[in-house]
Amino acid sequence: MRWPGRYVNQPCATPALFLYYLRPMNVDVRESGNVVIVDFSGRLALGGGEELLSAVVAELLTLDHKRILLNLTDVEYIDSSGLGELVQSYRACEREGAILKLLRPQERVRKSLHLSKLLPLFEVHDNEGEAVASFGD
């Protein structure tokens, strides 16, 4: 069975599987003191939410936020495109004098970060309170 659109050349056994690959990335932004916490959920992958990540970070930098915590608790999958967007966002923060940290990536995401040798680049926290405190005043 083939489905229309982006995946037209990729066979798909069921509509549910097709919809799984097209699930959108959801984003909520909130503040805790002087730290902006960006809660992501979904798939950080090509055609999903990878472009959303850099757009959100760019917007936060435009608004002069210098402490950004990306909550990856509900990110179930990240591909090379998503990893590239993470690095691009990190570099954008460096250029603007901002700090970008990660919160609670799921094991699958953590493995992707480790295998791509990106874990040393990012400061990763498993507790939101400790992560916010790590930014200092």
Coordinates of N, CA and C in Angstrom, one line a residue:
M1 N 0.8 -1.2 0.0 CA 0.0 0.0 0.0 C 0.9 1.2 0.0
R2 N 0.6 2.2 -0.8 CA 1.4 3.5 -0.9 C 0.5 4.6 -0.4
W3 N 1.1 5.6 0.2 CA 0.4 6.7 0.7 C 0.9 8.0 0.0
P4 N 0.1 9.0 -0.2 CA 0.4 10.2 -0.9 C 1.4 11.1 -0.1
G5 N 1.9 12.0 -0.8 CA 2.7 13.1 -0.1 C 4.2 12.7 0.0
R6 N 4.8 13.2 1.0 CA 6.3 13.1 1.2 C 6.8 11.7 1.1
Y7 N 6.1 10.7 1.5 CA 6.5 9.3 1.6 C 6.0 8.5 0.4
V8 N 5.7 9.1 -0.7 CA 5.0 8.4 -1.8 C 5.8 7.2 -2.3
N9 N 7.1 7.3 -2.2 CA 8.0 6.2 -2.8 C 8.3 5.2 -1.7
Q10 N 7.8 5.3 -0.5 CA 8.1 4.4 0.5 C 6.8 3.6 0.9
P11 N 6.9 2.3 0.7 CA 5.7 1.5 1.0 C 5.4 1.5 2.5
C12 N 4.2 1.5 2.8 CA 3.8 1.6 4.2 C 2.7 0.6 4.4
A13 N 2.9 -0.3 5.4 CA 2.0 -1.4 5.6 C 0.6 -1.0 6.1
T14 N 0.6 0.1 7.0 CA -0.7 0.5 7.6 C -0.8 2.0 7.7
P15 N -2.0 2.5 7.7 CA -2.1 4.0 7.9 C -1.5 4.4 9.2
A16 N -1.6 3.5 10.3 CA -1.1 3.9 11.6 C 0.4 4.1 11.5
L17 N 1.1 3.3 10.8 CA 2.6 3.4 10.6 C 2.9 4.7 9.9
F18 N 2.1 5.0 8.8 CA 2.3 6.2 8.1 C 2.1 7.4 9.0
L19 N 1.1 7.4 9.8 CA 0.8 8.6 10.7 C 1.9 8.7 11.7
Y20 N 2.5 7.6 12.2 CA 3.5 7.6 13.1 C 4.7 8.5 12.6
Y21 N 5.0 8.3 11.4 CA 6.2 9.1 10.8 C 5.8 10.5 10.6
L22 N 4.6 10.9 10.5 CA 4.2 12.2 10.3 C 3.7 13.0 11.6
R23 N 3.9 12.3 12.7 CA 3.4 12.9 14.0 C 4.2 14.3 14.2
P24 N 3.4 15.3 14.5 CA 4.1 16.6 14.7 C 4.9 16.7 15.9
M25 N 5.8 17.6 15.9 CA 6.5 18.0 17.1 C 5.7 19.1 17.8
N26 N 5.5 18.9 19.1 CA 4.8 19.9 19.9 C 5.8 20.6 20.8
V27 N 5.6 21.9 21.0 CA 6.5 22.7 21.8 C 5.7 23.6 22.7
D28 N 6.1 23.6 24.0 CA 5.6 24.6 25.0 C 6.8 25.3 25.6
V29 N 6.6 26.6 25.8 CA 7.7 27.4 26.3 C 7.2 28.0 27.7
R30 N 8.0 27.9 28.7 CA 7.7 28.4 30.0 C 8.9 28.9 30.7
E31 N 8.8 29.6 31.7 CA 9.9 30.2 32.4 C 10.0 29.7 33.9
S32 N 11.2 29.5 34.3 CA 11.4 29.2 35.7 C 12.5 30.2 36.2
G33 N 12.2 31.2 36.9 CA 13.1 32.2 37.2 C 13.7 32.9 36.0
N34 N 15.0 32.9 35.8 CA 15.6 33.5 34.6 C 15.9 32.5 33.5
V35 N 15.4 31.3 33.6 CA 15.6 30.2 32.7 C 14.3 30.0 31.9
V36 N 14.5 29.9 30.5 CA 13.4 29.5 29.7 C 13.5 28.0 29.4
I37 N 12.4 27.3 29.7 CA 12.3 25.9 29.5 C 11.4 25.6 28.3
V38 N 12.0 24.9 27.4 CA 11.3 24.5 26.1 C 11.0 23.1 26.2
D39 N 9.7 22.7 26.4 CA 9.2 21.4 26.5 C 8.9 20.9 25.1
F40 N 9.6 19.9 24.6 CA 9.4 19.3 23.3 C 8.7 17.9 23.5
S41 N 7.8 17.6 22.6 CA 7.3 16.2 22.6 C 7.1 15.8 21.1
G42 N 7.3 14.5 20.9 CA 7.2 14.0 19.5 C 8.5 13.5 19.0
R43 N 8.7 13.6 17.7 CA 9.9 13.2 17.0 C 10.7 14.3 16.4
L44 N 12.0 14.4 16.8 CA 12.9 15.4 16.3 C 13.6 14.8 15.1
A45 N 12.9 14.8 14.0 CA 13.4 14.1 12.8 C 13.0 14.9 11.5
L46 N 13.7 14.5 10.5 CA 13.4 15.1 9.2 C 11.9 15.1 8.9
G47 N 11.4 16.2 8.5 CA 10.0 16.3 8.2 C 9.1 16.3 9.4
G48 N 9.6 16.3 10.6 CA 8.8 16.4 11.8 C 9.0 17.7 12.5
G49 N 10.0 17.8 13.3 CA 10.1 19.0 14.1 C 11.5 19.6 14.1
E50 N 12.4 19.1 13.3 CA 13.8 19.5 13.3 C 13.9 21.0 13.1
E51 N 13.1 21.5 12.1 CA 13.2 23.0 11.8 C 12.5 23.8 12.9
L52 N 11.6 23.2 13.6 CA 11.0 23.9 14.7 C 11.9 24.2 15.8
L53 N 12.8 23.3 16.1 CA 13.8 23.5 17.2 C 14.6 24.8 17.0
S54 N 15.3 24.9 15.8 CA 16.1 26.1 15.6 C 15.3 27.3 15.5
A55 N 14.0 27.3 15.0 CA 13.2 28.4 15.0 C 12.8 28.9 16.4
V56 N 12.5 28.0 17.3 CA 12.2 28.4 18.6 C 13.4 29.0 19.3
V57 N 14.6 28.4 19.2 CA 15.8 28.9 19.8 C 16.1 30.2 19.2
A58 N 16.0 30.4 17.9 CA 16.3 31.7 17.3 C 15.4 32.8 17.8
E59 N 14.1 32.5 18.0 CA 13.1 33.4 18.5 C 13.5 33.8 20.0
L60 N 13.9 32.8 20.8 CA 14.2 33.1 22.2 C 15.5 34.0 22.2
L61 N 16.4 33.7 21.3 CA 17.6 34.6 21.3 C 17.3 36.0 20.9
T62 N 16.3 36.1 19.9 CA 15.9 37.5 19.5 C 15.2 38.2 20.6
L63 N 14.6 37.5 21.5 CA 13.9 38.1 22.7 C 14.9 38.3 23.8
D64 N 16.2 38.0 23.6 CA 17.3 38.2 24.5 C 17.3 37.3 25.7
H65 N 16.8 36.1 25.5 CA 16.9 35.0 26.6 C 18.3 34.4 26.5
K66 N 18.9 34.3 27.6 CA 20.3 33.8 27.6 C 20.5 32.5 28.3
R67 N 19.4 32.0 28.9 CA 19.5 30.7 29.6 C 18.3 29.8 29.1
I68 N 18.7 28.8 28.3 CA 17.7 28.0 27.6 C 17.9 26.5 28.0
L69 N 16.8 25.9 28.5 CA 16.8 24.5 28.8 C 15.9 23.8 27.9
L70 N 16.4 22.8 27.2 CA 15.5 22.0 26.2 C 15.1 20.8 27.0
N71 N 13.8 20.6 27.3 CA 13.3 19.5 27.9 C 12.9 18.4 26.9
L72 N 13.7 17.4 26.8 CA 13.6 16.3 25.8 C 12.9 15.1 26.4
T73 N 12.2 15.2 27.5 CA 11.6 14.1 28.2 C 10.6 13.3 27.3
D74 N 9.9 14.0 26.5 CA 8.8 13.4 25.7 C 9.2 13.3 24.2
V75 N 10.5 13.5 23.9 CA 11.0 13.3 22.5 C 11.4 11.8 22.4
E76 N 10.6 11.1 21.6 CA 10.8 9.7 21.5 C 11.8 9.2 20.5
Y77 N 12.2 10.1 19.6 CA 13.2 9.7 18.5 C 13.9 11.0 18.0
I78 N 15.1 10.8 17.7 CA 15.9 11.9 17.0 C 16.8 11.3 15.9
D79 N 16.8 11.9 14.7 CA 17.6 11.4 13.7 C 18.7 12.4 13.4
S80 N 19.5 12.1 12.4 CA 20.7 13.0 12.1 C 20.3 14.4 11.8
S81 N 19.1 14.6 11.2 CA 18.7 16.0 11.0 C 18.4 16.7 12.3
G82 N 17.7 16.0 13.2 CA 17.4 16.5 14.5 C 18.7 16.8 15.3
L83 N 19.7 15.9 15.2 CA 21.0 16.1 15.9 C 21.7 17.4 15.3
G84 N 21.6 17.5 14.0 CA 22.2 18.7 13.4 C 21.5 20.0 13.8
E85 N 20.2 19.9 14.0 CA 19.5 21.1 14.5 C 19.9 21.4 16.0
L86 N 20.1 20.4 16.8 CA 20.6 20.6 18.1 C 21.9 21.3 18.1
V87 N 22.8 20.8 17.3 CA 24.2 21.5 17.2 C 24.0 22.9 16.7
Q88 N 23.2 23.1 15.7 CA 23.0 24.5 15.1 C 22.5 25.4 16.2
S89 N 21.5 24.9 17.0 CA 21.0 25.7 18.1 C 22.0 26.0 19.1
Y90 N 22.8 25.0 19.4 CA 23.9 25.2 20.4 C 24.9 26.3 19.9
R91 N 25.3 26.2 18.7 CA 26.2 27.2 18.1 C 25.6 28.6 18.1
A92 N 24.3 28.7 17.7 CA 23.6 30.0 17.7 C 23.6 30.6 19.1
C93 N 23.4 29.7 20.1 CA 23.5 30.2 21.5 C 24.9 30.7 21.9
E94 N 25.9 30.0 21.5 CA 27.3 30.4 21.7 C 27.6 31.7 21.1
R95 N 27.1 31.9 19.9 CA 27.4 33.2 19.2 C 26.7 34.4 19.9
E96 N 25.6 34.1 20.5 CA 24.8 35.2 21.2 C 25.1 35.3 22.7
G97 N 26.1 34.5 23.2 CA 26.4 34.5 24.6 C 25.4 33.9 25.5
A98 N 24.6 33.0 24.9 CA 23.6 32.3 25.7 C 24.1 30.9 26.0
I99 N 23.4 30.3 27.0 CA 23.7 28.9 27.4 C 22.5 28.0 27.1
L100 N 22.8 26.9 26.5 CA 21.8 25.9 26.1 C 22.2 24.6 26.8
K101 N 21.2 24.0 27.5 CA 21.4 22.7 28.2 C 20.2 21.8 27.9
L102 N 20.4 20.5 28.1 CA 19.4 19.5 27.8 C 18.9 18.9 29.1
L103 N 17.6 18.6 29.1 CA 16.9 18.0 30.3 C 16.3 16.7 29.9
R104 N 16.7 15.6 30.7 CA 16.0 14.3 30.6 C 15.8 13.7 29.2
P105 N 16.8 13.6 28.4 CA 16.6 12.9 27.1 C 16.3 11.4 27.4
Q106 N 15.3 10.9 26.7 CA 15.0 9.5 26.8 C 16.2 8.6 26.4
E107 N 16.3 7.4 26.8 CA 17.4 6.5 26.5 C 17.8 6.4 25.1
R108 N 16.8 6.3 24.2 CA 17.0 6.3 22.8 C 17.7 7.5 22.2
V109 N 17.2 8.7 22.7 CA 17.8 10.0 22.3 C 19.2 10.1 22.9
R110 N 19.4 9.7 24.1 CA 20.7 9.8 24.8 C 21.7 8.9 24.0
K111 N 21.3 7.7 23.6 CA 22.1 6.8 22.8 C 22.5 7.5 21.5
S112 N 21.6 8.2 20.8 CA 21.9 8.9 19.6 C 22.9 10.0 19.8
L113 N 22.8 10.7 20.9 CA 23.7 11.8 21.2 C 25.1 11.2 21.5
H114 N 25.1 10.0 22.2 CA 26.4 9.4 22.6 C 27.1 8.8 21.3
L115 N 26.3 8.1 20.5 CA 26.9 7.5 19.3 C 27.4 8.5 18.3
S116 N 26.8 9.7 18.3 CA 27.2 10.8 17.4 C 28.3 11.6 18.0
K117 N 28.7 11.2 19.2 CA 29.8 11.9 20.0 C 29.4 13.4 20.3
L118 N 28.1 13.6 20.5 CA 27.6 15.0 20.9 C 27.4 15.1 22.4
L119 N 27.4 14.0 23.1 CA 27.1 14.2 24.6 C 28.1 15.1 25.3
P120 N 29.4 15.0 25.0 CA 30.3 16.0 25.7 C 30.0 17.4 25.4
L121 N 29.4 17.7 24.2 CA 29.1 19.1 23.8 C 28.0 19.7 24.7
F122 N 27.0 18.9 25.0 CA 25.9 19.4 25.8 C 25.9 19.0 27.3
E123 N 25.5 19.9 28.1 CA 25.4 19.6 29.5 C 24.0 19.1 29.7
V124 N 23.9 17.8 30.2 CA 22.6 17.1 30.3 C 22.3 16.9 31.8
H125 N 21.0 17.2 32.1 CA 20.5 17.1 33.5 C 19.3 16.1 33.5
D126 N 19.2 15.4 34.6 CA 18.0 14.5 34.8 C 17.0 15.1 35.8
N127 N 17.3 16.2 36.4 CA 16.3 16.8 37.3 C 16.1 18.3 37.0
E128 N 14.9 18.7 36.8 CA 14.6 20.0 36.3 C 15.1 21.1 37.3
G129 N 14.9 20.9 38.6 CA 15.3 21.8 39.6 C 16.8 22.0 39.6
E130 N 17.5 20.9 39.5 CA 19.0 21.0 39.5 C 19.5 21.7 38.2
A131 N 18.8 21.4 37.1 CA 19.1 22.0 35.8 C 19.0 23.5 35.8
V132 N 17.9 24.0 36.4 CA 17.6 25.4 36.5 C 18.7 26.0 37.4
A133 N 18.9 25.4 38.5 CA 19.9 25.9 39.5 C 21.3 26.0 38.8
S134 N 21.6 25.1 37.9 CA 23.0 25.0 37.3 C 23.3 26.2 36.5
F135 N 22.3 27.0 36.1 CA 22.5 28.2 35.3 C 23.0 29.3 36.2
G136 N 22.9 29.2 37.5 CA 23.3 30.3 38.4 C 22.3 31.4 38.4
D137 N 22.7 32.6 39.0 CA 21.8 33.7 39.0 C 21.7 34.5 37.7

